[in-house]
Amino acid sequence: NPLPSKEDNWIIRNEMFEELGISFGTALIVLLALYFIIKWAVKNGIKEAYRDITGKVTTEDIEAEQICNEEEK
């Protein structure tokens, strides 16, 4: 049978993490952190492009500015 079994797949994955020197849990946490960092960066990039193209301010920017003004008082 040319396809690897489920046990073989587990062994291959385990060997991959061992070669990297990290556990599965650590890899999962790193991937989740990367996901949220990229998501945040894309969101901010889209907001900045929207401001540049339309000249309008987003509601999130207005709310953030109001919060900053309240903290300064």
XYZ file of N, CA and C in Angstrom:
219
model
N 0.851 -1.175 0.000
C 0.000 0.000 0.000
C 0.903 1.248 0.000
N 0.808 2.098 -1.022
C 1.719 3.244 -1.129
C 1.399 4.387 -0.156
N 0.168 4.458 0.354
C -0.197 5.547 1.256
C 0.221 5.224 2.683
N 0.739 6.201 3.413
C 1.124 5.944 4.807
C -0.109 5.791 5.688
N 0.017 4.974 6.716
C -1.093 4.778 7.646
C -1.176 5.965 8.600
N -2.241 5.983 9.405
C -2.394 7.060 10.382
C -1.243 7.046 11.381
N -0.800 5.859 11.757
C 0.322 5.752 12.690
C 1.592 6.338 12.069
N 1.807 6.060 10.785
C 2.979 6.610 10.099
C 2.912 8.137 10.045
N 1.706 8.677 9.787
C 1.542 10.134 9.751
C 1.887 10.747 11.096
N 1.455 10.116 12.191
C 1.746 10.624 13.524
C 3.252 10.608 13.783
N 3.896 9.534 13.368
C 5.339 9.421 13.569
C 6.065 10.504 12.770
N 5.622 10.727 11.540
C 6.254 11.746 10.694
C 6.087 13.125 11.324
N 4.876 13.451 11.809
C 4.634 14.748 12.437
C 5.472 14.909 13.698
N 5.521 13.848 14.490
C 6.295 13.891 15.724
C 7.772 14.134 15.424
N 8.290 13.469 14.407
C 9.691 13.655 14.018
C 9.944 15.086 13.553
N 8.969 15.663 12.858
C 9.116 17.030 12.371
C 9.265 17.996 13.543
N 8.408 17.861 14.557
C 8.500 18.740 15.719
C 9.785 18.497 16.495
N 10.215 17.246 16.571
C 11.464 16.940 17.268
C 12.652 17.584 16.561
N 12.632 17.585 15.226
C 13.716 18.218 14.473
C 13.740 19.722 14.710
N 12.563 20.315 14.853
C 12.492 21.752 15.124
C 12.848 22.068 16.572
N 12.785 21.071 17.423
C 13.116 21.267 18.830
C 11.997 21.880 19.640
N 10.747 21.744 19.155
C 9.603 22.296 19.886
C 8.526 21.233 20.021
N 7.644 21.441 20.976
C 6.527 20.517 21.150
C 5.349 20.987 20.300
N 4.337 20.143 20.199
C 3.152 20.481 19.413
C 2.436 21.685 20.022
N 2.347 21.717 21.350
C 1.672 22.825 22.024
C 2.347 24.157 21.748
N 3.670 24.163 21.783
C 4.419 25.387 21.497
C 4.182 25.831 20.060
N 4.203 24.882 19.138
C 3.970 25.210 17.728
C 2.570 25.785 17.538
N 1.589 25.221 18.239
C 0.215 25.702 18.138
C 0.105 27.136 18.657
N 0.733 27.417 19.782
C 0.696 28.767 20.352
C 1.365 29.766 19.412
N 2.498 29.390 18.836
C 3.202 30.279 17.905
C 2.342 30.554 16.676
N 1.704 29.524 16.143
C 0.851 29.713 14.966
C -0.353 30.592 15.282
N -0.955 30.405 16.450
C -2.084 31.257 16.838
C -1.644 32.710 16.999
N -0.491 32.921 17.609
C 0.020 34.280 17.767
C 0.269 34.921 16.401
N 0.874 34.177 15.496
C 1.109 34.693 14.142
C -0.199 35.043 13.447
N -1.217 34.194 13.618
C -2.527 34.442 13.004
C -3.080 35.790 13.461
N -3.073 36.023 14.781
C -3.661 37.255 15.291
C -2.816 38.479 14.948
N -1.512 38.335 14.896
C -0.649 39.455 14.502
C -0.911 39.836 13.050
N -0.998 38.835 12.180
C -1.258 39.105 10.758
C -2.651 39.686 10.579
N -3.636 39.144 11.311
C -5.008 39.657 11.233
C -5.047 41.129 11.643
N -4.356 41.483 12.732
C -4.315 42.857 13.217
C -3.646 43.768 12.184
N -2.550 43.294 11.601
C -1.817 44.103 10.625
C -2.650 44.350 9.371
N -3.343 43.329 8.902
C -4.184 43.483 7.708
C -5.325 44.452 7.997
N -5.946 44.307 9.167
C -7.050 45.197 9.541
C -6.582 46.646 9.575
N -5.430 46.892 10.199
C -4.914 48.258 10.266
C -4.523 48.780 8.891
N -3.995 47.913 8.041
C -3.646 48.323 6.685
C -4.864 48.719 5.879
N -5.934 47.964 6.032
C -7.173 48.277 5.315
C -7.750 49.600 5.816
N -7.736 49.796 7.145
C -8.241 51.058 7.702
C -7.425 52.242 7.206
N -6.111 52.088 7.165
C -5.253 53.180 6.705
C -5.500 53.480 5.227
N -5.652 52.439 4.419
C -5.928 52.644 2.998
C -7.282 53.319 2.806
N -8.270 52.936 3.606
C -9.601 53.547 3.530
C -9.513 55.041 3.831
N -8.758 55.380 4.886
C -8.585 56.801 5.234
C -7.876 57.555 4.113
N -6.851 56.946 3.537
C -6.094 57.611 2.471
C -6.943 57.820 1.223
N -7.763 56.830 0.893
C -8.552 56.903 -0.339
C -9.737 57.844 -0.180
N -10.490 57.701 0.923
C -11.731 58.460 1.074
C -11.556 59.755 1.846
N -10.527 59.823 2.674
C -10.357 61.001 3.521
C -11.269 60.986 4.726
N -12.033 59.915 4.910
C -12.953 59.802 6.039
C -12.255 59.133 7.213
N -12.771 59.403 8.400
C -12.255 58.790 9.617
C -13.201 57.657 10.005
N -12.645 56.526 10.409
C -13.484 55.385 10.790
C -14.061 55.603 12.181
N -15.141 54.891 12.489
C -15.778 55.019 13.804
C -14.838 54.565 14.914
N -13.996 53.573 14.633
C -13.038 53.118 15.646
C -12.055 54.227 15.994
N -11.627 54.992 14.999
C -10.702 56.096 15.256
C -11.373 57.184 16.092
N -12.645 57.455 15.804
C -13.386 58.469 16.561
C -13.515 58.032 18.016
N -13.868 56.753 18.231
C -14.013 56.240 19.595
C -12.677 56.283 20.335
N -11.606 55.907 19.671
C -10.284 55.921 20.300
C -9.878 57.343 20.669
N -10.189 58.291 19.812
C -9.854 59.686 20.089
C -10.650 60.212 21.277
N -11.935 59.818 21.372
C -12.756 60.239 22.508
C -12.208 59.672 23.812
N -11.770 58.419 23.786
C -11.207 57.791 24.984
C -9.929 58.516 25.401
N -9.090 58.850 24.435
C -7.848 59.577 24.740
C -8.147 60.946 25.332
N -9.156 61.623 24.785
C -9.520 62.947 25.292
C -10.057 62.867 26.712
N -10.822 61.811 27.023
C -11.357 61.636 28.375
C -10.236 61.367 29.368
N -9.224 60.612 28.955
C -8.115 60.290 29.846
C -7.250 61.512 30.131
N -7.169 62.434 29.194
C -6.348 63.628 29.370
C -6.972 64.604 30.358
N -8.297 64.550 30.524
C -8.998 65.497 31.412
C -8.780 65.175 32.855
